[in-house]
Coordinates of C-alpha atoms in Angstrom, one line a residue:
M1 CA -59.2 -69.5 28.1
V2 CA -61.4 -67.4 25.8
V3 CA -63.4 -70.5 24.8
R4 CA -64.2 -71.2 28.5
C5 CA -65.3 -67.5 28.8
L6 CA -67.4 -67.8 25.7
L7 CA -69.2 -70.9 27.1
A8 CA -69.8 -69.2 30.5
L9 CA -71.1 -66.0 29.0
S10 CA -73.2 -68.0 26.6
L11 CA -75.1 -69.5 29.6
A12 CA -75.4 -66.1 31.3
L13 CA -76.6 -64.2 28.2
A14 CA -79.0 -67.0 27.2
V15 CA -80.9 -65.9 30.3
L16 CA -80.1 -62.2 30.1
L17 CA -80.9 -61.4 26.5
P18 CA -84.5 -62.6 26.2
G19 CA -85.3 -60.0 28.9
R20 CA -85.7 -61.8 32.2
L21 CA -84.5 -58.7 34.2
A22 CA -85.4 -57.0 37.4
A23 CA -87.6 -53.9 37.4
Q24 CA -86.4 -50.3 37.0
T25 CA -88.4 -47.1 37.1
P26 CA -89.4 -45.4 33.8
D27 CA -87.4 -42.4 34.9
A28 CA -84.2 -44.4 35.0
L29 CA -84.9 -45.9 31.5
T30 CA -85.6 -42.4 30.2
A31 CA -82.3 -41.1 31.6
L32 CA -80.5 -44.0 30.1
Q33 CA -81.8 -43.3 26.6
F34 CA -80.9 -39.7 26.8
E35 CA -77.4 -40.6 28.1
L36 CA -76.8 -43.1 25.3
A37 CA -78.4 -41.0 22.5
D38 CA -74.9 -39.9 21.7
P39 CA -72.4 -42.4 23.1
A40 CA -69.5 -40.1 22.2
A41 CA -70.8 -37.7 24.9
L42 CA -69.8 -40.2 27.6
P43 CA -66.4 -41.7 28.2
P44 CA -66.5 -45.3 26.9
E45 CA -65.8 -46.9 30.3
E46 CA -68.6 -44.9 31.9
A47 CA -71.0 -45.7 29.0
I48 CA -70.2 -49.4 29.5
A49 CA -70.9 -49.1 33.2
R50 CA -74.3 -47.4 32.5
I51 CA -75.2 -50.2 30.1
D52 CA -74.2 -52.9 32.6
A53 CA -76.3 -51.3 35.2
A54 CA -79.3 -51.2 32.9
L55 CA -78.9 -54.8 32.0
A56 CA -78.5 -55.8 35.6
D57 CA -81.3 -53.7 37.1
A58 CA -83.7 -52.7 34.3
G59 CA -87.1 -54.4 33.6
L60 CA -86.4 -54.6 29.9
A61 CA -89.0 -56.9 28.4
D62 CA -88.5 -55.9 24.8
P63 CA -85.7 -57.8 23.0
R64 CA -85.1 -54.8 20.6
L65 CA -83.9 -52.6 23.4
I66 CA -81.9 -55.3 25.0
F67 CA -80.2 -56.2 21.7
D68 CA -79.2 -52.6 21.0
L69 CA -77.8 -52.2 24.5
V70 CA -75.6 -55.3 24.2
S71 CA -74.6 -54.3 20.6
L72 CA -73.5 -50.8 21.9
K73 CA -71.5 -52.5 24.6
A74 CA -69.7 -54.7 22.1
E75 CA -68.9 -51.7 19.9
L76 CA -67.5 -49.8 22.9
L77 CA -65.4 -52.8 24.0
E78 CA -64.0 -53.0 20.5
A79 CA -63.2 -49.3 20.4
L80 CA -61.3 -49.7 23.7
G81 CA -59.2 -52.5 22.2
R82 CA -60.7 -55.2 24.5
D83 CA -61.1 -57.5 21.5
A84 CA -61.5 -60.8 23.3
E85 CA -64.4 -59.5 25.3
A86 CA -66.0 -57.8 22.4
A87 CA -65.7 -61.0 20.3
V88 CA -67.7 -63.0 22.9
F89 CA -70.5 -60.4 22.8
Y90 CA -70.6 -60.2 19.0
A91 CA -70.9 -64.0 18.9
Q92 CA -73.8 -63.9 21.4
L93 CA -75.5 -61.1 19.4
G94 CA -75.4 -63.4 16.4
D95 CA -77.1 -66.2 18.5
F96 CA -79.7 -63.7 19.8
A97 CA -80.4 -62.3 16.3
A98 CA -81.0 -65.9 15.1
R99 CA -83.3 -66.8 18.0
E100 CA -85.3 -63.6 17.8
R101 CA -85.3 -63.4 14.0
E102 CA -88.9 -62.2 13.5
T103 CA -88.7 -59.5 16.1
L104 CA -85.2 -58.1 15.5
E105 CA -84.9 -58.6 11.8
R106 CA -81.1 -58.4 12.2
D107 CA -78.6 -60.4 10.2
P108 CA -76.9 -62.9 12.5
V109 CA -74.0 -63.5 10.1
V110 CA -72.8 -59.9 10.4
F111 CA -72.2 -60.4 14.1
Y112 CA -70.7 -63.8 13.7
E113 CA -68.2 -62.4 11.1
T114 CA -67.2 -59.6 13.4
A115 CA -66.7 -62.2 16.2
V116 CA -64.5 -64.3 13.9
A117 CA -62.3 -61.4 13.0
L118 CA -61.8 -60.4 16.6
F119 CA -61.2 -63.9 17.8
L120 CA -58.4 -64.3 15.2
S121 CA -57.0 -60.9 16.2
V122 CA -56.4 -62.3 19.7
D123 CA -55.1 -65.7 18.3
D124 CA -58.1 -67.8 19.3
P125 CA -58.9 -69.9 16.2
A126 CA -60.9 -72.4 18.3
S127 CA -63.5 -69.7 19.2
A128 CA -63.5 -68.4 15.7
R129 CA -64.3 -71.9 14.5
M130 CA -67.4 -71.9 16.7
A131 CA -68.6 -68.7 15.1
V132 CA -68.0 -70.0 11.6
E133 CA -70.0 -73.1 12.5
A134 CA -72.9 -70.8 13.3
I135 CA -72.4 -69.0 9.9
L136 CA -72.5 -72.4 8.2
A137 CA -75.9 -73.2 9.9
E138 CA -77.2 -69.8 8.7
Q139 CA -76.1 -70.6 5.1
R140 CA -77.9 -73.9 5.1
D141 CA -81.0 -72.4 6.5
A142 CA -81.0 -69.7 3.8
G143 CA -80.6 -72.2 1.0
A144 CA -77.1 -71.0 0.0
G145 CA -75.5 -72.5 -3.0
A146 CA -73.1 -75.4 -2.9
E147 CA -70.0 -73.4 -3.6
A148 CA -70.7 -70.9 -0.8
I149 CA -71.3 -73.7 1.7
A150 CA -68.2 -75.6 0.5
A151 CA -66.1 -72.4 0.9
T152 CA -67.2 -72.1 4.5
Q153 CA -66.4 -75.8 5.1
D154 CA -62.9 -75.1 3.7
R155 CA -62.7 -72.1 6.1
L156 CA -63.5 -74.4 9.0
A157 CA -60.9 -76.9 7.9
A158 CA -58.2 -74.1 7.9
L159 CA -59.3 -73.0 11.4
A160 CA -59.2 -76.6 12.7
R161 CA -55.7 -77.0 11.4
Q162 CA -54.7 -73.6 13.0
S163 CA -56.1 -74.7 16.3
G164 CA -54.2 -78.1 16.2
D165 CA -57.2 -80.4 15.4
P166 CA -56.1 -82.3 12.2
A167 CA -59.0 -84.8 12.5
A168 CA -61.6 -82.1 12.4
A169 CA -59.7 -80.4 9.6
A170 CA -59.9 -83.6 7.5
K171 CA -63.6 -84.0 8.3
Y172 CA -64.4 -80.4 7.1
A173 CA -62.2 -80.9 4.0
A174 CA -64.1 -84.1 3.1
A175 CA -67.4 -82.3 3.6
A176 CA -66.4 -79.5 1.3
E177 CA -65.5 -81.9 -1.4
A178 CA -68.8 -83.8 -1.0
T179 CA -70.7 -80.6 -1.1
R180 CA -69.1 -79.5 -4.4
S181 CA -69.7 -82.8 -6.1
A182 CA -73.3 -83.1 -5.0
P183 CA -76.0 -82.6 -7.7
A184 CA -77.6 -79.1 -7.7
P185 CA -81.0 -79.0 -6.0
A186 CA -84.1 -78.6 -8.1
R187 CA -85.4 -75.1 -8.8
A188 CA -88.1 -73.8 -6.5
V189 CA -91.6 -74.4 -7.7
G190 CA -93.6 -71.4 -9.0
D191 CA -94.4 -69.5 -12.1
E192 CA -91.5 -67.1 -11.4
G193 CA -89.0 -69.5 -9.9
G194 CA -90.6 -69.5 -6.4
F195 CA -91.2 -65.8 -5.9
H196 CA -92.9 -62.7 -7.2
E197 CA -91.4 -59.2 -7.7
V198 CA -93.0 -56.1 -6.3
E199 CA -91.8 -52.7 -7.6
V200 CA -91.8 -49.9 -5.1
F201 CA -91.2 -46.2 -5.9
Y202 CA -89.4 -44.4 -3.1
A203 CA -88.4 -41.0 -1.8
T204 CA -85.8 -40.7 0.9
D205 CA -83.7 -38.1 2.6
R206 CA -81.2 -40.6 4.0
A207 CA -77.5 -40.4 3.1
R208 CA -76.2 -43.3 1.0
G209 CA -74.5 -46.2 2.7
D210 CA -72.9 -49.2 1.0
E211 CA -74.3 -49.0 -2.5
T212 CA -73.0 -52.5 -3.4
I213 CA -75.6 -54.1 -1.0
P214 CA -79.3 -53.3 -1.5
A215 CA -80.0 -53.8 2.2
E216 CA -77.3 -51.2 3.1
F217 CA -77.8 -48.8 0.1
Y218 CA -79.1 -46.0 2.4
S219 CA -77.9 -45.4 6.0
G220 CA -79.5 -43.9 9.1
Q221 CA -77.7 -40.6 8.6
R222 CA -79.3 -37.5 7.1
G223 CA -78.9 -36.7 3.5
T224 CA -80.7 -34.8 0.7
L225 CA -83.9 -35.9 -1.0
E226 CA -83.4 -38.7 -3.5
L227 CA -86.0 -40.5 -5.7
G228 CA -85.8 -44.1 -7.0
I229 CA -87.3 -47.4 -7.7
A230 CA -86.7 -50.6 -5.8
T231 CA -87.6 -54.3 -6.4
V232 CA -88.7 -56.5 -3.5
T233 CA -89.3 -60.3 -3.9
I234 CA -92.2 -62.1 -2.2
P235 CA -92.0 -65.9 -1.9
D236 CA -94.7 -68.0 -3.4
E237 CA -95.2 -69.6 0.1
H238 CA -95.6 -66.1 1.7
Q239 CA -98.1 -65.9 4.6
T240 CA -100.3 -62.9 4.7
A241 CA -99.1 -60.0 7.0
I242 CA -95.8 -61.7 7.6
V243 CA -92.5 -60.3 6.3
E244 CA -90.5 -63.5 6.1
S245 CA -86.9 -62.6 7.1
P246 CA -83.8 -64.0 5.5
S247 CA -81.2 -65.6 7.7
I248 CA -78.4 -63.8 5.9
W249 CA -78.4 -60.6 3.8
K250 CA -74.9 -59.6 3.2
L251 CA -72.9 -62.6 2.0
Q252 CA -72.1 -63.0 -1.7
F253 CA -74.8 -65.7 -2.3
G254 CA -77.5 -63.6 -0.7
P255 CA -80.8 -64.7 0.8
N256 CA -83.3 -67.1 -0.8
P257 CA -86.1 -65.2 -2.5
A258 CA -88.2 -68.4 -2.6
K259 CA -88.3 -68.3 1.2
H260 CA -88.0 -64.7 2.3
V261 CA -89.2 -61.2 1.5
V262 CA -86.0 -59.7 0.1
L263 CA -84.9 -56.2 -1.1
Q264 CA -83.3 -57.2 -4.4
S265 CA -82.4 -53.9 -6.0
V266 CA -82.3 -50.2 -5.3
T267 CA -82.0 -47.8 -8.2
P268 CA -81.9 -44.0 -7.7
V269 CA -83.3 -42.0 -10.7
D270 CA -83.6 -38.4 -11.5
A271 CA -86.9 -36.6 -11.0
G272 CA -87.9 -36.6 -14.7
D273 CA -87.5 -40.4 -15.0
F274 CA -89.1 -41.0 -11.6
W275 CA -92.4 -39.1 -12.5
D276 CA -92.4 -40.5 -16.1
G277 CA -92.0 -44.0 -14.8
M278 CA -94.8 -43.5 -12.2
R279 CA -97.2 -42.2 -14.9
S280 CA -96.3 -45.1 -17.2
R281 CA -97.0 -47.7 -14.5
L282 CA -100.3 -46.1 -13.6
D283 CA -101.3 -46.2 -17.3
E284 CA -100.4 -49.9 -17.5
R285 CA -102.2 -51.1 -14.4
A286 CA -105.7 -51.9 -13.4
S287 CA -106.0 -48.8 -11.2
D288 CA -104.5 -45.2 -11.2
D289 CA -104.3 -45.4 -7.4
I290 CA -101.1 -44.7 -5.3
F291 CA -100.5 -45.4 -1.7
V292 CA -97.7 -43.8 0.2
F293 CA -96.3 -45.6 3.3
I294 CA -94.2 -43.6 5.9
H295 CA -92.5 -45.9 8.4
G296 CA -92.0 -45.3 12.1
F297 CA -89.2 -45.3 14.8
N298 CA -86.3 -47.8 14.7
V299 CA -86.8 -48.7 11.0
P300 CA -83.9 -48.8 8.5
F301 CA -84.5 -48.2 4.8
E302 CA -84.4 -51.9 3.9
K303 CA -87.0 -52.8 6.5
G304 CA -89.4 -50.0 5.5
M305 CA -89.1 -51.1 1.8
R306 CA -89.9 -54.8 2.7
R307 CA -92.9 -53.7 4.7
T308 CA -94.2 -51.5 1.9
A309 CA -93.9 -54.3 -0.6
Q310 CA -95.5 -56.8 1.7
M311 CA -98.5 -54.5 2.3
A312 CA -99.0 -53.9 -1.4
Y313 CA -98.7 -57.6 -2.2
D314 CA -101.1 -58.7 0.6
M315 CA -103.6 -56.0 -0.2
K316 CA -103.3 -57.0 -3.9
F317 CA -103.0 -53.2 -4.5
P318 CA -103.7 -52.6 -8.2
G319 CA -101.8 -49.3 -8.4
V320 CA -98.3 -48.0 -7.4
P321 CA -96.9 -48.4 -3.9
V322 CA -94.6 -45.6 -2.7
L323 CA -92.3 -45.5 0.4
Y324 CA -91.2 -42.3 2.0
S325 CA -88.2 -43.3 4.2
W326 CA -86.8 -40.7 6.6
P327 CA -83.4 -41.3 8.2
S328 CA -84.3 -43.4 11.3
R329 CA -81.2 -44.8 12.9
G330 CA -82.8 -48.2 13.1
S331 CA -81.9 -48.6 16.8
A332 CA -84.1 -48.9 19.9
L333 CA -81.6 -46.7 21.7
A334 CA -81.9 -43.9 19.1
Y335 CA -85.3 -42.6 20.0
V336 CA -84.0 -39.1 20.8
A337 CA -82.0 -38.9 17.5
D338 CA -85.0 -40.2 15.5
A339 CA -87.4 -37.7 17.1
A340 CA -85.2 -34.8 16.1
T341 CA -84.6 -36.1 12.5
V342 CA -88.2 -36.9 11.7
R343 CA -89.3 -33.3 12.1
V344 CA -86.6 -32.2 9.6
S345 CA -87.8 -34.8 7.1
A346 CA -91.3 -33.4 7.3
R347 CA -90.1 -30.3 5.3
R348 CA -89.0 -32.6 2.5
L349 CA -92.0 -34.8 2.7
T350 CA -94.4 -31.9 2.3
H351 CA -92.7 -30.9 -1.0
F352 CA -92.6 -34.5 -2.2
L353 CA -96.4 -34.8 -1.6
D354 CA -96.9 -31.5 -3.6
D355 CA -95.0 -33.1 -6.5
L356 CA -96.9 -36.4 -6.1
V357 CA -100.2 -34.6 -6.5
A358 CA -98.9 -32.5 -9.4
R359 CA -96.7 -34.9 -11.4
S360 CA -97.7 -38.5 -10.7
G361 CA -100.8 -38.7 -12.8
A362 CA -102.6 -40.6 -10.0
G363 CA -106.4 -40.4 -9.9
T364 CA -106.4 -41.3 -6.2
I365 CA -103.7 -41.0 -3.5
H366 CA -103.8 -42.7 -0.1
I367 CA -101.3 -42.2 2.7
V368 CA -100.5 -44.5 5.6
A369 CA -98.1 -43.4 8.3
H370 CA -97.0 -45.5 11.3
S371 CA -95.9 -44.5 14.8
M372 CA -93.2 -41.8 14.7
G373 CA -93.6 -41.4 11.0
N374 CA -96.8 -39.5 11.8
R375 CA -94.8 -36.6 13.1
A376 CA -93.4 -36.2 9.6
L377 CA -96.9 -36.6 8.1
T378 CA -98.8 -34.3 10.4
D379 CA -96.2 -31.5 10.0
A380 CA -96.1 -32.1 6.2
L381 CA -99.9 -32.0 5.8
E382 CA -100.2 -28.9 8.0
L383 CA -97.6 -27.0 6.0
M384 CA -99.3 -28.2 2.8
A385 CA -102.7 -27.0 3.9
L386 CA -101.4 -23.6 5.0
R387 CA -99.6 -23.1 1.6
R388 CA -102.7 -24.0 -0.3
G389 CA -105.0 -22.0 2.0
A390 CA -107.2 -25.1 2.3
V391 CA -110.6 -24.7 3.9
D392 CA -113.6 -27.0 4.5
G393 CA -115.4 -27.5 1.3
D394 CA -112.4 -27.6 -1.0
P395 CA -112.0 -30.7 -3.2
P396 CA -109.7 -33.1 -1.2
I397 CA -106.4 -33.8 -2.9
F398 CA -105.9 -37.1 -1.0
D399 CA -108.5 -39.9 -0.6
Q400 CA -107.6 -41.9 2.6
V401 CA -105.1 -40.6 5.2
I402 CA -104.5 -43.2 7.9
F403 CA -102.6 -42.3 11.1
A404 CA -101.5 -45.7 12.5
A405 CA -100.5 -45.6 16.2
P406 CA -99.2 -42.0 15.8
D407 CA -96.4 -41.1 18.2
V408 CA -97.6 -37.5 18.3
D409 CA -98.6 -35.5 21.3
A410 CA -102.4 -36.0 21.6
G411 CA -103.1 -32.3 22.3
L412 CA -100.9 -31.2 19.4
F413 CA -102.6 -33.7 17.1
A414 CA -106.0 -32.5 18.0
T415 CA -105.0 -28.9 17.3
M416 CA -103.5 -29.7 13.9
L417 CA -106.4 -31.8 12.7
P418 CA -108.8 -29.0 11.6
T419 CA -106.0 -27.5 9.4
I420 CA -105.3 -30.9 7.9
R421 CA -108.9 -32.1 7.5
P422 CA -109.7 -30.3 4.1
L423 CA -106.9 -32.2 2.4
A424 CA -108.4 -35.7 2.7
Q425 CA -111.6 -37.5 1.8
R426 CA -111.4 -39.3 5.2
L427 CA -109.0 -39.3 8.1
T428 CA -108.6 -42.5 10.1
L429 CA -106.8 -43.0 13.4
Y430 CA -105.7 -46.6 14.2
A431 CA -104.8 -46.6 17.9
S432 CA -103.0 -49.2 20.0
D433 CA -102.2 -49.5 23.7
R434 CA -99.4 -52.1 22.9
D435 CA -97.1 -50.1 20.6
F436 CA -93.4 -50.3 21.5
A437 CA -92.5 -46.8 20.3
L438 CA -95.5 -45.3 22.1
A439 CA -94.4 -46.8 25.4
T440 CA -91.0 -45.3 24.9
S441 CA -92.5 -42.0 23.9
R442 CA -94.7 -41.8 27.0
R443 CA -91.6 -42.2 29.2
L444 CA -89.7 -39.6 27.3
H445 CA -92.5 -37.0 27.4
G446 CA -93.4 -37.2 31.0
S447 CA -96.4 -39.5 30.5
A448 CA -98.1 -37.0 28.2
P449 CA -100.8 -38.8 26.2
R450 CA -99.9 -39.8 22.7
A451 CA -102.4 -39.6 19.8
G452 CA -101.9 -43.3 19.0
Q453 CA -102.9 -44.6 22.5
G454 CA -105.8 -46.9 22.5
G455 CA -107.9 -48.1 25.5
E456 CA -109.4 -45.4 27.7
D457 CA -107.1 -42.7 26.1
L458 CA -108.5 -43.2 22.6
L459 CA -109.1 -39.8 21.0
A460 CA -112.7 -38.8 20.1
I461 CA -112.5 -35.9 17.7
E462 CA -115.0 -34.6 15.1
N463 CA -114.1 -35.5 11.5
L464 CA -111.7 -38.3 12.6
D465 CA -112.6 -42.0 12.6
S466 CA -110.8 -43.4 15.7
V467 CA -110.4 -47.2 15.8
D468 CA -108.8 -49.1 18.6
M469 CA -106.7 -51.8 17.0
S470 CA -105.1 -53.0 20.3
A471 CA -106.4 -56.5 19.7
L472 CA -103.9 -57.0 16.9
G473 CA -100.8 -56.6 19.2
D474 CA -97.8 -54.3 19.2
D475 CA -98.0 -53.4 15.5
M476 CA -101.3 -53.5 13.8
L477 CA -99.6 -53.6 10.4
A478 CA -97.4 -56.6 11.2
H479 CA -99.2 -59.0 13.6
T480 CA -96.8 -61.8 13.0
Y481 CA -97.8 -63.7 16.1
Y482 CA -101.6 -63.3 15.8
A483 CA -104.4 -65.1 13.9
S484 CA -104.2 -64.7 10.2
D485 CA -107.8 -63.5 10.0
S486 CA -107.2 -60.6 12.3
S487 CA -105.6 -58.1 9.9
A488 CA -105.8 -54.3 9.6
L489 CA -104.9 -54.9 5.9
A490 CA -108.5 -55.9 5.2
D491 CA -109.7 -52.7 6.7
L492 CA -107.2 -50.7 4.6
V493 CA -108.4 -52.4 1.4
T494 CA -112.0 -51.6 2.4
L495 CA -111.1 -47.9 2.9
F496 CA -109.1 -47.7 -0.3
W497 CA -112.0 -49.3 -2.3
S498 CA -115.1 -47.7 -0.9
N499 CA -114.3 -44.9 1.5
A500 CA -116.8 -46.6 3.9
D501 CA -117.4 -45.1 7.3
P502 CA -116.7 -47.4 10.3
A503 CA -120.3 -48.4 10.8
R504 CA -120.2 -50.1 7.4
R505 CA -116.9 -51.9 7.7
C506 CA -116.4 -55.5 8.8
G507 CA -115.0 -56.1 12.3
L508 CA -115.6 -52.6 13.8
A509 CA -118.0 -52.2 16.7
P510 CA -118.9 -48.9 18.4
R511 CA -117.6 -48.5 21.9
E512 CA -120.4 -48.7 24.5
G513 CA -121.2 -45.7 26.7
Q514 CA -119.3 -43.2 24.5
A515 CA -119.8 -39.4 24.1
A516 CA -121.3 -37.5 21.1
V517 CA -118.3 -38.4 18.9
P518 CA -118.3 -42.2 18.3
V519 CA -115.1 -44.3 18.5
W520 CA -114.7 -47.8 17.4
T521 CA -113.0 -51.1 18.4
Y522 CA -111.6 -53.7 16.0
E523 CA -112.8 -57.2 17.0
A524 CA -110.1 -59.6 16.1
G525 CA -111.2 -62.7 14.3
S526 CA -114.7 -61.4 13.3
C527 CA -114.0 -61.1 9.6
A528 CA -112.9 -63.5 6.9
D529 CA -110.1 -61.1 6.2
T530 CA -108.1 -63.0 3.6
A531 CA -111.2 -63.8 1.5
L532 CA -112.5 -60.3 1.9
V533 CA -109.3 -58.9 0.4
E534 CA -109.5 -61.2 -2.5
V535 CA -113.2 -60.3 -3.2
L536 CA -112.6 -56.6 -2.8
T537 CA -109.7 -56.8 -5.3
H538 CA -111.9 -58.4 -7.9
L539 CA -114.7 -55.8 -7.2
Q540 CA -112.3 -53.0 -7.6
R541 CA -110.8 -54.3 -10.9
A542 CA -114.3 -54.9 -12.3
R543 CA -115.3 -51.4 -11.2
V544 CA -118.3 -52.7 -9.4
T545 CA -120.7 -50.1 -8.0
T546 CA -124.0 -52.0 -7.5
L547 CA -125.0 -54.9 -5.3
E548 CA -126.2 -56.9 -8.4
S549 CA -122.8 -56.7 -10.0
A550 CA -121.1 -57.5 -6.8
Q551 CA -123.2 -60.6 -6.4
E552 CA -122.1 -61.8 -9.8
V553 CA -118.4 -61.3 -9.0
L554 CA -118.9 -63.1 -5.6
T555 CA -120.5 -66.1 -7.3
E556 CA -117.8 -66.2 -10.0
T557 CA -114.7 -65.9 -7.7
V558 CA -115.7 -67.6 -4.5
L559 CA -116.4 -71.4 -4.7
D560 CA -117.5 -72.0 -1.1
P561 CA -121.3 -71.2 -0.8
Y562 CA -120.9 -70.6 2.9
L563 CA -118.2 -68.0 2.3
V564 CA -120.4 -66.3 -0.3
E565 CA -123.2 -66.2 2.3
T566 CA -120.8 -64.7 4.8
L567 CA -119.3 -62.0 2.5
T568 CA -122.5 -60.9 0.9
P569 CA -123.8 -58.8 3.8
V570 CA -120.3 -57.3 4.2
V571 CA -120.2 -56.2 0.6
R572 CA -123.9 -55.0 0.8
R573 CA -123.0 -52.7 3.7
L574 CA -120.0 -51.3 1.8
L575 CA -122.1 -50.5 -1.2
S576 CA -124.9 -48.9 0.7
R577 CA -124.7 -45.1 0.6

């Protein structure tokens, strides 16, 4: 019976989950998010009814919100003891996480395993077997070891026997034996076994989670400030600006670092060791630069760490990357909770930045904040400027400060900017009119303009370089579905290296018919971004300051004469003062 229900709901949810739903007003969506911000505030049956209404009537185009709605419904059904129904939804969530892997970055196996346990609790081994088959497919996709795959095949044999299918049981048992006896696959090709390691220093005010699993080491709950060092692996076959996601993160054999960007280790350290370690790394490396990344809404610790490492790797950053991770719940339904938490984290971030300036040994510090993370950054910088009594003309303590699609009230942002301005060499606003969090924020704030909005709402403020990056999609730092030469990472590298104003940077064009304060538009595809990053890295390491020296480096490092001809005027503009 449950198997038939599973098949029926599979067909229904295959249509429902990708987001083909009828329209609902923004006010209704806003109300739903407030109502579900604390599910305990509603009786479970009423919460389920609200979720069902949303899934039936809402114009939910974003799979992240749909996924979190269905996930919450599954949790509520389980809490009510309706295990058979909950199991079906967990199995479907696993399928959805596998289909939308790049967007959701969720582990399908976690949901399949929950479904298996619930199916067995209601004596339905046949349905449990279907979920374990999906786990086996994930294992194979992730390059799991022979013993792990064979163990899952043994598990399938046991489930087949339990459900009265001896033929299938014999087939699974034979497959397990063949898997164990097969020769081990050849090691992945590459100087470091198919992947490279990136070390990321971090500060976080998250509470600890499951310390035995790197991806779950820190939770979405509030904690006290901790410092530490993490290791992230980047595969040799990595594609620029993509965070390759593993199919499985939590099973004993782990993901395949030769295929995926993986958080391998998380090591909290005391303050003395943290700052000593940072100074030591800066002494060893080609640059004494640091860049700090502050993630946005709906980002768990593990995802923020992988993003920081990917950015550092793709930019070939020669110094030390640092992540500040505030306790986002990592759920599209937790906007209200995240918005409250991020302002608390700002108080800790401001003191961490004080320590970073005083104790890191860095010659140059850059800061990049994304989306809601800008609420923490703007508050932290304002408090920092007020403590220091910073005024125009003071030596800046930071080099580049980049506000990427800031989910901050536009009027508040403009008011705070004069106080913040003396702290940085240059302030840059990357705006977008396609940011998921900003769309949510506009609904929740009565359509009040956000500082990160692009298009006609792009802010034009003195002493702020405003750049419309909408051409790069819903996240200008992770344009997975867009052309590889249309990357904001090249613009970040340019800023970090040369502090160039927008008029001298590749791909930026002034908006026509603008007022006294110019604003800029990024023209996707107009720069040889990957090659530019390579060249700028060589120029930085060679400490090039003249066009003659730059020409020598270009000739030595770029074999294609046409590419040399293309990049020469770009470098010439950057070196002009």
